[in-house]
mmCIF file of C-alpha atoms and ligand atoms in Angstrom:
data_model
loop_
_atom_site.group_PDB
_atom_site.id
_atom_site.type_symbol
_atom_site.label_atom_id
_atom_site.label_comp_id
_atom_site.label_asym_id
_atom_site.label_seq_id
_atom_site.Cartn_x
_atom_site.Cartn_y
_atom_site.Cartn_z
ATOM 1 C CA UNK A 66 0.097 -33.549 71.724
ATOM 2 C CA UNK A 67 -1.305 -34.945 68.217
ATOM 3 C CA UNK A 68 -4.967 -34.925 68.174
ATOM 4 C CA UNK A 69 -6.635 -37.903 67.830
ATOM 5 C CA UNK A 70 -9.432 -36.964 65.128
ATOM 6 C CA UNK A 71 -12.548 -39.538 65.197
ATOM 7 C CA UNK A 72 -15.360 -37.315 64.202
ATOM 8 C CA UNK A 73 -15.447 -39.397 61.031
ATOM 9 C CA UNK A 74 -13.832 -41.317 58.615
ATOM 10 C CA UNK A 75 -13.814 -37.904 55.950
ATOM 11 C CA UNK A 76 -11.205 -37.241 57.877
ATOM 12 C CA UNK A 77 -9.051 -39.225 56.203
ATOM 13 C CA UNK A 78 -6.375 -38.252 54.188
ATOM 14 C CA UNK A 79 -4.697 -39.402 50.492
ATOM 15 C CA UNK A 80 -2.227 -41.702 50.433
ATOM 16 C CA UNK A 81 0.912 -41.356 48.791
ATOM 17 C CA UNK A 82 0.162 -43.602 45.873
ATOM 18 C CA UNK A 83 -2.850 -41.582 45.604
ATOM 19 C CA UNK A 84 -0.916 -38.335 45.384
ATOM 20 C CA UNK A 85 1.237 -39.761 42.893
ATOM 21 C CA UNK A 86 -1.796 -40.726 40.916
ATOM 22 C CA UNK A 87 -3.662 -37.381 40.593
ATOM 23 C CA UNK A 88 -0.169 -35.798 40.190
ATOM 24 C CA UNK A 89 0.331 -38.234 36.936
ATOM 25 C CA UNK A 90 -3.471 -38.717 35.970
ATOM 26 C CA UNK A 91 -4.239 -38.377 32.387
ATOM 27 C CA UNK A 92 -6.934 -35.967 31.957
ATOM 28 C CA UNK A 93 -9.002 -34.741 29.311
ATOM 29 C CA UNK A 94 -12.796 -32.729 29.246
ATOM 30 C CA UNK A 95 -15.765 -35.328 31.163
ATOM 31 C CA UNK A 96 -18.657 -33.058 29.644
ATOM 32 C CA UNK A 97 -16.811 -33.665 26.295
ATOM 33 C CA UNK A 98 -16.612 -37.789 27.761
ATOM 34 C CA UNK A 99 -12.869 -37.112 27.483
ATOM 35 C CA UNK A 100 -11.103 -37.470 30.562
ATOM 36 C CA UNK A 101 -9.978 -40.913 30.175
ATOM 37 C CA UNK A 102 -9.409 -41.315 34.190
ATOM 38 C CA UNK A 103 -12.919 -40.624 34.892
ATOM 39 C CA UNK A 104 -13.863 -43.184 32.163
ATOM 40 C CA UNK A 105 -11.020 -45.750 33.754
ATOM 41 C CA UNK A 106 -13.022 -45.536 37.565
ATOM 42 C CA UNK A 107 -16.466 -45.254 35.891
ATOM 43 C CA UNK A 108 -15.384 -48.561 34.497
ATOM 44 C CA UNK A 109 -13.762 -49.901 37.400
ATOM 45 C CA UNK A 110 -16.780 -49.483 39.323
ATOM 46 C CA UNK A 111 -19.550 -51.114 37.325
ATOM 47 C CA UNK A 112 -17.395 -53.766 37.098
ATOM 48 C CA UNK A 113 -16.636 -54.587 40.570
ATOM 49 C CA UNK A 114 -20.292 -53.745 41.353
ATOM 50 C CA UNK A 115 -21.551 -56.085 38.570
ATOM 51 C CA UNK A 116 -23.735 -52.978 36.614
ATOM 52 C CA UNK A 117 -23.523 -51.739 33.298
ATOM 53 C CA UNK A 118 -22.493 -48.263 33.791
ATOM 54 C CA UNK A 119 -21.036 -45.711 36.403
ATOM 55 C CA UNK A 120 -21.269 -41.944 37.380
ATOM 56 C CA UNK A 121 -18.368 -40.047 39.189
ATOM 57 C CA UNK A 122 -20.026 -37.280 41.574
ATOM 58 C CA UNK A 123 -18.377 -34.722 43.413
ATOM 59 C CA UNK A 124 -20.188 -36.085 47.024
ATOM 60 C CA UNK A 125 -22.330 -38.596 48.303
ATOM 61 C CA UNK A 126 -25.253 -36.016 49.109
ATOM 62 C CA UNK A 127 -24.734 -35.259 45.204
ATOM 63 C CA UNK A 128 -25.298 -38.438 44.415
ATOM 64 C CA UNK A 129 -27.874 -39.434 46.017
ATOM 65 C CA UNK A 130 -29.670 -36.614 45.042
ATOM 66 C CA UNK A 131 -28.926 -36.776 41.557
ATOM 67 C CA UNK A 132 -30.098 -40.491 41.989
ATOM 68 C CA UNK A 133 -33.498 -39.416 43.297
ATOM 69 C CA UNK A 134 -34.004 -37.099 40.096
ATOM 70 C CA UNK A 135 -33.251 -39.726 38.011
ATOM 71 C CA UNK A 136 -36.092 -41.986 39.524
ATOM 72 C CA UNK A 137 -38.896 -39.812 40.195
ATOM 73 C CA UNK A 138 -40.140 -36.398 39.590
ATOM 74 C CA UNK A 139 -41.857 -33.928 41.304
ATOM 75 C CA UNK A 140 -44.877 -34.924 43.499
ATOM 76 C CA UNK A 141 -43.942 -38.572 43.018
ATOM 77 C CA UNK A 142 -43.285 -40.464 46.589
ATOM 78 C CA UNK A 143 -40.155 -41.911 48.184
ATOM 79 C CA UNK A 144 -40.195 -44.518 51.554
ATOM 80 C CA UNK A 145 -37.301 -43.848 53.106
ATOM 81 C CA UNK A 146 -36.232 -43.861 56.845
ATOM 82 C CA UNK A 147 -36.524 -40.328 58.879
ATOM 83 C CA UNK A 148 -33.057 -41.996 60.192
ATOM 84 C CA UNK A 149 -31.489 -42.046 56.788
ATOM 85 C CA UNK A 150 -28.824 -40.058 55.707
ATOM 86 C CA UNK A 151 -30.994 -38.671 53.124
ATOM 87 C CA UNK A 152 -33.573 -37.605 54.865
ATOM 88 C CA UNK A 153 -31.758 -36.416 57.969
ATOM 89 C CA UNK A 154 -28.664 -34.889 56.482
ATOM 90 C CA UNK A 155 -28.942 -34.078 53.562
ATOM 91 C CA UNK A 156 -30.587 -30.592 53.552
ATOM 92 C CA UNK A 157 -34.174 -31.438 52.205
ATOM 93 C CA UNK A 158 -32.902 -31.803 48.580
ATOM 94 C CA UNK A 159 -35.259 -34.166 48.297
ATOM 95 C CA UNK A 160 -37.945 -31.683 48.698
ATOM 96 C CA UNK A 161 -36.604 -28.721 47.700
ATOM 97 C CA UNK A 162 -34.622 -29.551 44.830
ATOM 98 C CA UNK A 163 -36.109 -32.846 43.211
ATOM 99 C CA UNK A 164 -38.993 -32.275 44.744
ATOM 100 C CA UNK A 165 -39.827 -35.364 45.800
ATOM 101 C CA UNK A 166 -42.438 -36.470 49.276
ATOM 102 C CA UNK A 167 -40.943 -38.521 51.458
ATOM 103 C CA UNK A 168 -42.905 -41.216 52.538
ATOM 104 C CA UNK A 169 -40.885 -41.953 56.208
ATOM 105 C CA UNK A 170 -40.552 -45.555 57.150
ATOM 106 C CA UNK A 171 -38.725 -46.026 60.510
ATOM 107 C CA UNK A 172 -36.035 -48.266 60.811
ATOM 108 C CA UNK A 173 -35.178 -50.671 64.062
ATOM 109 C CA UNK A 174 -31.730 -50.125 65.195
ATOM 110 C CA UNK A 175 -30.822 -49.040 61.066
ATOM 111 C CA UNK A 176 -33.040 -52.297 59.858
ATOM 112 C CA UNK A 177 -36.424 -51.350 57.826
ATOM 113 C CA UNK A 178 -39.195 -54.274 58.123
ATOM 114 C CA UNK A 179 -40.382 -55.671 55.178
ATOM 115 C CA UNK A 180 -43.569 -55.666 56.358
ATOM 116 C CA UNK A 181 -43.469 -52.282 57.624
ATOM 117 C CA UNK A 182 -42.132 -51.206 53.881
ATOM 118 C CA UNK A 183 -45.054 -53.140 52.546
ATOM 119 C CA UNK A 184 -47.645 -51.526 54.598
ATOM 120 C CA UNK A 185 -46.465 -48.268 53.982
ATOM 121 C CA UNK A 186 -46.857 -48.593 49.725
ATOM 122 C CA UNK A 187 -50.142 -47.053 49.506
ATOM 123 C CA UNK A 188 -52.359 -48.478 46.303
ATOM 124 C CA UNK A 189 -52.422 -45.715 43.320
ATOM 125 C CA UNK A 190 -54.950 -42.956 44.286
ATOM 126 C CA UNK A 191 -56.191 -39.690 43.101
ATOM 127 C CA UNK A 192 -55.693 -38.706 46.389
ATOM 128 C CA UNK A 193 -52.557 -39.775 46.834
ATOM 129 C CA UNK A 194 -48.891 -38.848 45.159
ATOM 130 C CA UNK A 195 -47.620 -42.185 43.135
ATOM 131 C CA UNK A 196 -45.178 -44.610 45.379
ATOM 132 C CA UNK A 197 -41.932 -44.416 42.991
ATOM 133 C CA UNK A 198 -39.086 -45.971 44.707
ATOM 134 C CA UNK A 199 -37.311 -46.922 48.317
ATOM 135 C CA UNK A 200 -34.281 -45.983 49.542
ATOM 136 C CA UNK A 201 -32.116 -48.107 51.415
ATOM 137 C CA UNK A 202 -28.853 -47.215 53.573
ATOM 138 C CA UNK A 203 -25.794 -49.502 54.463
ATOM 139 C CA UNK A 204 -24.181 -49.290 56.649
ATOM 140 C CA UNK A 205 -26.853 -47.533 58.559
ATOM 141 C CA UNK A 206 -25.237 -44.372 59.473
ATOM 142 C CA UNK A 207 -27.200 -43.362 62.286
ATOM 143 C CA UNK A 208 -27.621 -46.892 63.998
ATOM 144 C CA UNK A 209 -24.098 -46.842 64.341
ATOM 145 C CA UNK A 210 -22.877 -48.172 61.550
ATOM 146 C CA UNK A 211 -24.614 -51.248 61.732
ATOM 147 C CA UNK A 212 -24.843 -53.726 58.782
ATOM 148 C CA UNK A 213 -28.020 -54.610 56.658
ATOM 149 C CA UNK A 214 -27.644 -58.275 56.390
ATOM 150 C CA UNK A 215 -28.185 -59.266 52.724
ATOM 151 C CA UNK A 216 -31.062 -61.783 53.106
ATOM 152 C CA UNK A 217 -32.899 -58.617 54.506
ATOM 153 C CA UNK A 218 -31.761 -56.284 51.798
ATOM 154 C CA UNK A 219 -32.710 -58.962 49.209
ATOM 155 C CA UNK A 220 -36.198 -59.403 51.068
ATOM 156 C CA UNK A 221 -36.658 -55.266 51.202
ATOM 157 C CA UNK A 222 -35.886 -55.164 47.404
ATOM 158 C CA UNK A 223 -38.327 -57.839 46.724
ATOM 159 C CA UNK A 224 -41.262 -55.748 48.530
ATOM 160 C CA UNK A 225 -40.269 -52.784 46.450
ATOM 161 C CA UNK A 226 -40.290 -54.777 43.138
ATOM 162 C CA UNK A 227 -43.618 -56.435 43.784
ATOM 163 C CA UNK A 228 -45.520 -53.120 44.117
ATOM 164 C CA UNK A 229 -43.255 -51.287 41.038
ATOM 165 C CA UNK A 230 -41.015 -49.359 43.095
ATOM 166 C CA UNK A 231 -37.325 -48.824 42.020
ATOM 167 C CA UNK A 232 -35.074 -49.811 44.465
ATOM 168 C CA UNK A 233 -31.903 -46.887 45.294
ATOM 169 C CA UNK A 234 -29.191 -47.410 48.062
ATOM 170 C CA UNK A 235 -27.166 -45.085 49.963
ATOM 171 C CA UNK A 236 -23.949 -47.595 50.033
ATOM 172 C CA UNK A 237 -21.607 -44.943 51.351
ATOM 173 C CA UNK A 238 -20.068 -47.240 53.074
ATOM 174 C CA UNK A 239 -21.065 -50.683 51.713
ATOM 175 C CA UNK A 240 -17.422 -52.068 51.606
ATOM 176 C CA UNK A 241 -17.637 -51.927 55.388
ATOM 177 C CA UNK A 242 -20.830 -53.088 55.239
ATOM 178 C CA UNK A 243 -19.798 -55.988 52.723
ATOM 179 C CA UNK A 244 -16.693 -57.020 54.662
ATOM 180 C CA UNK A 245 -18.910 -57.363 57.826
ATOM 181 C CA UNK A 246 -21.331 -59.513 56.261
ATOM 182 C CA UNK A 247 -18.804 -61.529 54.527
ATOM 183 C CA UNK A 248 -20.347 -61.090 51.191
ATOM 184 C CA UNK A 249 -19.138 -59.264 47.749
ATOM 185 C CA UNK A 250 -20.781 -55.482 47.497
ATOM 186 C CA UNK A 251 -22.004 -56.866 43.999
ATOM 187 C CA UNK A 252 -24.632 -59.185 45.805
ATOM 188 C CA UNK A 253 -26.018 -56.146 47.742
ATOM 189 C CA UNK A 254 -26.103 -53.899 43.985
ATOM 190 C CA UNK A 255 -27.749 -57.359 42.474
ATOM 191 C CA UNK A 256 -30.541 -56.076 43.392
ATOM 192 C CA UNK A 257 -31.214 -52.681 42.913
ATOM 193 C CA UNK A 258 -31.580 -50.083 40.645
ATOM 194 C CA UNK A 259 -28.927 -47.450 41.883
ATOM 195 C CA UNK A 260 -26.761 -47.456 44.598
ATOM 196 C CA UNK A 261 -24.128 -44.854 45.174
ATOM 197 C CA UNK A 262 -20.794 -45.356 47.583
ATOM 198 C CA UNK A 263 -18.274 -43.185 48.838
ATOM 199 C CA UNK A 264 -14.652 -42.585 47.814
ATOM 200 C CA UNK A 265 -14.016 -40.207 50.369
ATOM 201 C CA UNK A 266 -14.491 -41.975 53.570
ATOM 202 C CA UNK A 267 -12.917 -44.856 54.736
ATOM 203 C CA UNK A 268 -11.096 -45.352 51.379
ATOM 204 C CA UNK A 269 -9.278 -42.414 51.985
ATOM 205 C CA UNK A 270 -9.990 -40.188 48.709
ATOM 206 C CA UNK A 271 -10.100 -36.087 48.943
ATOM 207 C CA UNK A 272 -13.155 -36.050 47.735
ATOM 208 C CA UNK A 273 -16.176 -38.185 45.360
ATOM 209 C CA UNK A 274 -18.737 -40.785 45.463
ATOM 210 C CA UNK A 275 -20.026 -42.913 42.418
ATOM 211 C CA UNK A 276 -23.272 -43.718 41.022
ATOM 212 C CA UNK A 277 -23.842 -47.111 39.327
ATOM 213 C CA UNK A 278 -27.044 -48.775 37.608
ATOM 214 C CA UNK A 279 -28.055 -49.655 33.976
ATOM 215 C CA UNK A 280 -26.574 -47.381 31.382
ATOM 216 C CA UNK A 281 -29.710 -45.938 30.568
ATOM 217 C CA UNK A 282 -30.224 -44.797 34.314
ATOM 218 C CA UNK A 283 -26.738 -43.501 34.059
ATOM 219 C CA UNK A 284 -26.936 -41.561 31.103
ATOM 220 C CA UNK A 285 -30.613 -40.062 32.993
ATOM 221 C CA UNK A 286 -28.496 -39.530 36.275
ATOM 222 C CA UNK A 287 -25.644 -37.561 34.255
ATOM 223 C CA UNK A 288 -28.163 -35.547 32.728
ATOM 224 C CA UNK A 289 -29.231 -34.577 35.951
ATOM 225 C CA UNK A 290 -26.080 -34.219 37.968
ATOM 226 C CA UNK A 291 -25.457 -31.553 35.320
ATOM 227 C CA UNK A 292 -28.561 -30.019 35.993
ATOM 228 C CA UNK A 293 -27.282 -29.459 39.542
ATOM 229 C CA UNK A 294 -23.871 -27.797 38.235
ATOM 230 C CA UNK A 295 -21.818 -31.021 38.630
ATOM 231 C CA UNK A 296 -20.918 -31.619 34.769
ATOM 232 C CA UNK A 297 -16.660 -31.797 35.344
ATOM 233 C CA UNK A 298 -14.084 -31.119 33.203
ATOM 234 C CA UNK A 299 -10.181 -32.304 34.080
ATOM 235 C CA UNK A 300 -11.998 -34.689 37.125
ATOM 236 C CA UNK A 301 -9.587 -37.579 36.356
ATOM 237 C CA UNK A 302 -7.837 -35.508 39.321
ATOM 238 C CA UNK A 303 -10.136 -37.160 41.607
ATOM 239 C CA UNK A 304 -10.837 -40.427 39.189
ATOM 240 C CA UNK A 305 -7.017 -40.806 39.900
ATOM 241 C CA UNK A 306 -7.525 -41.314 43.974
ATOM 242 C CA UNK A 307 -10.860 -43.007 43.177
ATOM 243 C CA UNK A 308 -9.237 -45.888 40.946
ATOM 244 C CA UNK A 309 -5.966 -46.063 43.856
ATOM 245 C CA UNK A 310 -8.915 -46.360 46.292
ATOM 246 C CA UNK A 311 -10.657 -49.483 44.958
ATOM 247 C CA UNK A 312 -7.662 -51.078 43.994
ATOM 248 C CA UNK A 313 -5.867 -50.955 47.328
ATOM 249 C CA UNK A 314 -7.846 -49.157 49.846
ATOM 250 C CA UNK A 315 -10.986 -51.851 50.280
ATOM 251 C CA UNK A 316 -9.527 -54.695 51.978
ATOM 252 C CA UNK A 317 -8.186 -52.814 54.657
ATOM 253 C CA UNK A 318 -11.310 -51.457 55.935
ATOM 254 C CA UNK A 319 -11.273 -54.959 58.139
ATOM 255 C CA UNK A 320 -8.766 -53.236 60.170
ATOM 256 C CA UNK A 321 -10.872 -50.428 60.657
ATOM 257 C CA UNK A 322 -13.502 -53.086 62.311
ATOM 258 C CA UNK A 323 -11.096 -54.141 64.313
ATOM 259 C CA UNK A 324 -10.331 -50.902 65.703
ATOM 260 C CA UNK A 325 -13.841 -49.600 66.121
ATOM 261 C CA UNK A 326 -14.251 -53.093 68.383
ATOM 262 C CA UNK A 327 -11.288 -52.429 70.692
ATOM 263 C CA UNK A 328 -12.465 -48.520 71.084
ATOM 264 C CA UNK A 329 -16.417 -50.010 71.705
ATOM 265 C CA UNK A 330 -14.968 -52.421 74.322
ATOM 266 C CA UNK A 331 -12.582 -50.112 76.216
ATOM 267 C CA UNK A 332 -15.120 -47.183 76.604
ATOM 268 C CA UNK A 333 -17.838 -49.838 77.699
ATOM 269 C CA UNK A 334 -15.335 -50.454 80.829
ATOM 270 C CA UNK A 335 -15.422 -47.025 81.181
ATOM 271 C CA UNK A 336 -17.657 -45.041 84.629
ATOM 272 C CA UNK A 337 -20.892 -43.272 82.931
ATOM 273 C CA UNK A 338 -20.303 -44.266 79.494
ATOM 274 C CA UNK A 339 -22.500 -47.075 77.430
ATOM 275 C CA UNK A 340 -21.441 -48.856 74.746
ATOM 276 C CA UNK A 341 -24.414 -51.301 73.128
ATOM 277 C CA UNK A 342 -21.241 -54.390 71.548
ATOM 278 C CA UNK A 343 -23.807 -55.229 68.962
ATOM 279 C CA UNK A 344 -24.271 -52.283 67.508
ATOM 280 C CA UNK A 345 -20.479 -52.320 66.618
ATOM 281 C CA UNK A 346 -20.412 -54.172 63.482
ATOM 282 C CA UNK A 347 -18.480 -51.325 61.261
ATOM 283 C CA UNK A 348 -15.973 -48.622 61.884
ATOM 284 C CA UNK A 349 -18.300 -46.751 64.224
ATOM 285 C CA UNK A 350 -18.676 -46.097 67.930
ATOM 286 C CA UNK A 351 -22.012 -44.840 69.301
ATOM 287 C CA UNK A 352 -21.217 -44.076 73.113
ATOM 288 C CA UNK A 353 -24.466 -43.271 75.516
ATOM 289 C CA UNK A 354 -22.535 -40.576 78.025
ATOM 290 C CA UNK A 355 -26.144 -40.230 80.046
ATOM 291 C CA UNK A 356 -24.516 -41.565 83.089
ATOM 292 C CA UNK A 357 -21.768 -38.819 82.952
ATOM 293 C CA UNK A 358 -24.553 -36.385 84.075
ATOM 294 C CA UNK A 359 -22.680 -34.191 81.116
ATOM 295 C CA UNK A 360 -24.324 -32.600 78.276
ATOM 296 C CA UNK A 361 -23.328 -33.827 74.626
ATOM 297 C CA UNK A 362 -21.660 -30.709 74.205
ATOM 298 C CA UNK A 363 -19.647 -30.667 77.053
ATOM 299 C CA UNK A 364 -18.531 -34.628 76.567
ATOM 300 C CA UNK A 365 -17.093 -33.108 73.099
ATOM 301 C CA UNK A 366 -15.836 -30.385 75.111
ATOM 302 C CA UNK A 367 -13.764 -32.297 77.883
ATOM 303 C CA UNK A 368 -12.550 -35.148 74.928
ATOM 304 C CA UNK A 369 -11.317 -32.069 72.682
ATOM 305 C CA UNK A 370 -8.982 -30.792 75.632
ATOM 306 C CA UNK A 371 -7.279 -34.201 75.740
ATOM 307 C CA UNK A 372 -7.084 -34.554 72.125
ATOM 308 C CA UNK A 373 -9.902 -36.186 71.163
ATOM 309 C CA UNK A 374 -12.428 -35.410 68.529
ATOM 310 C CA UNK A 375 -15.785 -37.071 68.179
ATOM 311 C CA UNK A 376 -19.162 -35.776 67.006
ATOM 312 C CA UNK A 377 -22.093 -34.780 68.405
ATOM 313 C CA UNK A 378 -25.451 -37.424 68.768
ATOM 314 C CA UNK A 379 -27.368 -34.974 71.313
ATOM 315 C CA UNK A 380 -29.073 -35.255 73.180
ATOM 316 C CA UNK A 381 -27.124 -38.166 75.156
ATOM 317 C CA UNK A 382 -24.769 -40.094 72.298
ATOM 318 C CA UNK A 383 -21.198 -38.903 70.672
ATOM 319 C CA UNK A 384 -20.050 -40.787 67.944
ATOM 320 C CA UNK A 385 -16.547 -41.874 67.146
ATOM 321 C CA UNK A 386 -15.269 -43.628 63.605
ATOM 322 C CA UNK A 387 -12.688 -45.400 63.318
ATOM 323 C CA UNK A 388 -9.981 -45.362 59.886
ATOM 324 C CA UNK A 389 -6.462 -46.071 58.546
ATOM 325 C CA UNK A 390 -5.073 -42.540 60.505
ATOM 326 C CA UNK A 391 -5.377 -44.350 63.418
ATOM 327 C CA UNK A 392 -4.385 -48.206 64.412
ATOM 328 C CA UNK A 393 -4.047 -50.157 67.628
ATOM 329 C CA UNK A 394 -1.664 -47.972 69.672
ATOM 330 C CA UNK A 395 -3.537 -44.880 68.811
ATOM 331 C CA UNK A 396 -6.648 -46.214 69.936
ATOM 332 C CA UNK A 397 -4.968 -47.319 73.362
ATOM 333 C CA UNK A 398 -4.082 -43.938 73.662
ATOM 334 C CA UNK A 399 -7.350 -42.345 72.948
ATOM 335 C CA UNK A 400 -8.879 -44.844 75.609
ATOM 336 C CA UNK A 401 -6.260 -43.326 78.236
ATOM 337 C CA UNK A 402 -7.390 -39.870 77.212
ATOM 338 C CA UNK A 403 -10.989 -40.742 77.121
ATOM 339 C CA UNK A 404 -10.944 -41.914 80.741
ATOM 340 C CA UNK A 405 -8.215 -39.072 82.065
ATOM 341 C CA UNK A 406 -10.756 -36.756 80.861
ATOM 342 C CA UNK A 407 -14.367 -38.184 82.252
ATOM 343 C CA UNK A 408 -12.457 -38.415 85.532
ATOM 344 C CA UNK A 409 -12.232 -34.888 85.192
ATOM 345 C CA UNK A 410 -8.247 -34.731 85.133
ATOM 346 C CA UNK A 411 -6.536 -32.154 82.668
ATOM 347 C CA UNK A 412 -3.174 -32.922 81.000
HETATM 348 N N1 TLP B 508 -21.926 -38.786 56.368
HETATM 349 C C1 TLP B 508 -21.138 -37.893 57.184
HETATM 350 C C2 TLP B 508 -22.000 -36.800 57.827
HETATM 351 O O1 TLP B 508 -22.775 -36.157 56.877
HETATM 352 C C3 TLP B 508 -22.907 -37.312 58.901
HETATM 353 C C4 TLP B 508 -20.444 -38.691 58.262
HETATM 354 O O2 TLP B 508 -19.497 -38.137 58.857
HETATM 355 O O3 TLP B 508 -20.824 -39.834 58.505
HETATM 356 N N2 TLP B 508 -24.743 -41.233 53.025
HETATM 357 C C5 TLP B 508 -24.257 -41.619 54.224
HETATM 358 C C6 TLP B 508 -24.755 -42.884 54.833
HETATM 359 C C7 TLP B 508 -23.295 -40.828 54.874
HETATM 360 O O4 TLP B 508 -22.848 -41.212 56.062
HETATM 361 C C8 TLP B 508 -22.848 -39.643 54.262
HETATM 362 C C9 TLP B 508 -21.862 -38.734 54.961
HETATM 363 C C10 TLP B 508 -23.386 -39.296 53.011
HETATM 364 C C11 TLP B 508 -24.340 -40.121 52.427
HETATM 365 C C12 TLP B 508 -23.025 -38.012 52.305
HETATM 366 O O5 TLP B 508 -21.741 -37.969 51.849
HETATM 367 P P1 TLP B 508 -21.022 -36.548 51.573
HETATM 368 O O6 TLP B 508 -20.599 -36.035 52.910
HETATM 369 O O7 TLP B 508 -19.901 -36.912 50.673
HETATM 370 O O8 TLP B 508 -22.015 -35.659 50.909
#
């Protein structure tokens, strides 16, 4: 029986082309700024993000973090969501390593509230720590993947700007979020001052997220990605899949919609489990198994004997993400295994 893997879209694997690429990639020293792959996707990315400069990192949680350094320093304060991937995943780096206070801001179903955001910028204060910057996430991870609609974005960025606050986003995934909204990711990095996406998710790469802004905040953010240890050397290994990755690997990601809709829709027909439709806007799945009377663990459990892998959302959600490993047919399947196994059956 092939598994059917849908804990994530990291999951993925390369592609051939990309295979070929890092097997061919000309490569050279990046702490010496010789590896001219890395220099090709650096430059690839700024310009189909519309900023001056980029920054290869080895992950997203790298670079965001290294992001976050580059803004603000120690004692300084950062709004973010307690739902963001930075605050929730990301190991309190932005305590313990940049050593930053998070100011939390809670999003509504993975959309932050201007006025909310505005409310929450406290005026400059011996008392308190100085309000530096706001971080934004799309697609909102933890909402399900759902998509920050860019008059919003534009609206959030506005708040931050008016009070002095730098503006970073967490785009690891803002293809899928800009192919949902039906607008070019360069409108949503119009406006800010960072934002970092993801190589190695739906796009397929091994490995490696990049950083983009003005080339003075890229030459800060370098500084400090090599203050965490991630100064490469031959890295046009991984440039190689990146530049295969933006060149062929975006457009696609509709299809990865597509199937994330089908897999919503069949599992909502489904005895005990929920599906909210209009939280599926991306390549993500957030089922509600309450009515199963299981517990999230066992849900995983039961799927994983049928071949099925999804993640954990205790204490009543799993999540399932959809990508390119896995197209129409496979999806019927999974739905067939899904329900075989919450009617308790056993292959
Ligand atoms: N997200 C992973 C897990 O960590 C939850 C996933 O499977 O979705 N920002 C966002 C919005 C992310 O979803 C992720 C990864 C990251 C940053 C971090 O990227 P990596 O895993 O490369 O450090």
């Amino acid at each position: 029986m092939d598994v059917i893997n849908l804990r994530s879209d990291t999951q993925t694997l390369p592609t051939a082309a990309m295979r070929a690429a890092m097997h061919d990639a000309a490569l050279g020293d990046d702490t010496y700024d010789e590896d001219p792959t890395v220099q090709k996707l650096e430059a690839l990315a700024a310009r189909l993000l519309g900023k001056e400069a980029a920054l290869l990192c080895l992950s997203g949680t790298m670079a965001n973090l290294v992001c976050l350094m580059a803004h603000a320093g120690p004692g300084d304060e950062v709004l973010l969501d307690p739902d963001s991937h930075i605050f929730y995943y990301e190991v309190g780096g932005l305590a313990s390593v940049a050593g930053l206070m998070p100011m939390p801001v809670p999003s509504h179903n993975g959309l932050l509230d201007p006025g909310e955001v505005e409310r929450a910028i406290r005026a400059r204060s011996i008392h308190y720590p100085t309000p530096r910057l706001l971080c934004l996430e799309n697609t909102h991870n933890r909402s399900g993947g759902r998509v920050v609609p860019l008059a919003l974005h534009q609206e959030l960025c506005a708040v931050a700007r008016r009070h002095g606050l730098a503006v970073h986003l967490d785009g690891a995934r803002l293809f899928n979020a800009a192919i949902a909204a039906g607008v070019p990711a360069a409108a949503y990095a119009q406006e800010v001052d960072s934002l970092m996406f993801c190589l190695s998710k739906g796009l397929s790469c091994p490995l490696g997220s990049v950083v983009v802004g003005s080339r003075e905040f890229i030459a800060r953010a370098d500084h400090c990605r090599k203050r965490i240890g991630g100064g490469m050397r031959q890295a046009g290994v991984i440039a190689a899949a990146g530049i295969v990755a933006l060149e062929q690997m975006i457009d696609r990601l509709a299809e990865d919609h597509a199937t994330a809709r089908q897999l919503a829709l069949g599992i909502s027909e489904l005895p005990g489990l929920k599906v909210d439709l209009r939280s599926v806007e991306t390549n993500m799945v957030y089922v509600d198994h309450s009515g199963t009377g299981l517990s999230t663990a066992e849900v995983v459990a039961r799927l994983k004997e049928v071949g099925v892998l999804v993640s954990e959302r205790p204490p009543a959600h799993i999540r399932l993400v959809t990508h390119r490993h896995h197209d129409a047919a496979v999806i019927d399947e999974a739905l067939a295994r899904i329900r075989r196994a919450m009617e308790g059956s056993r292959r």
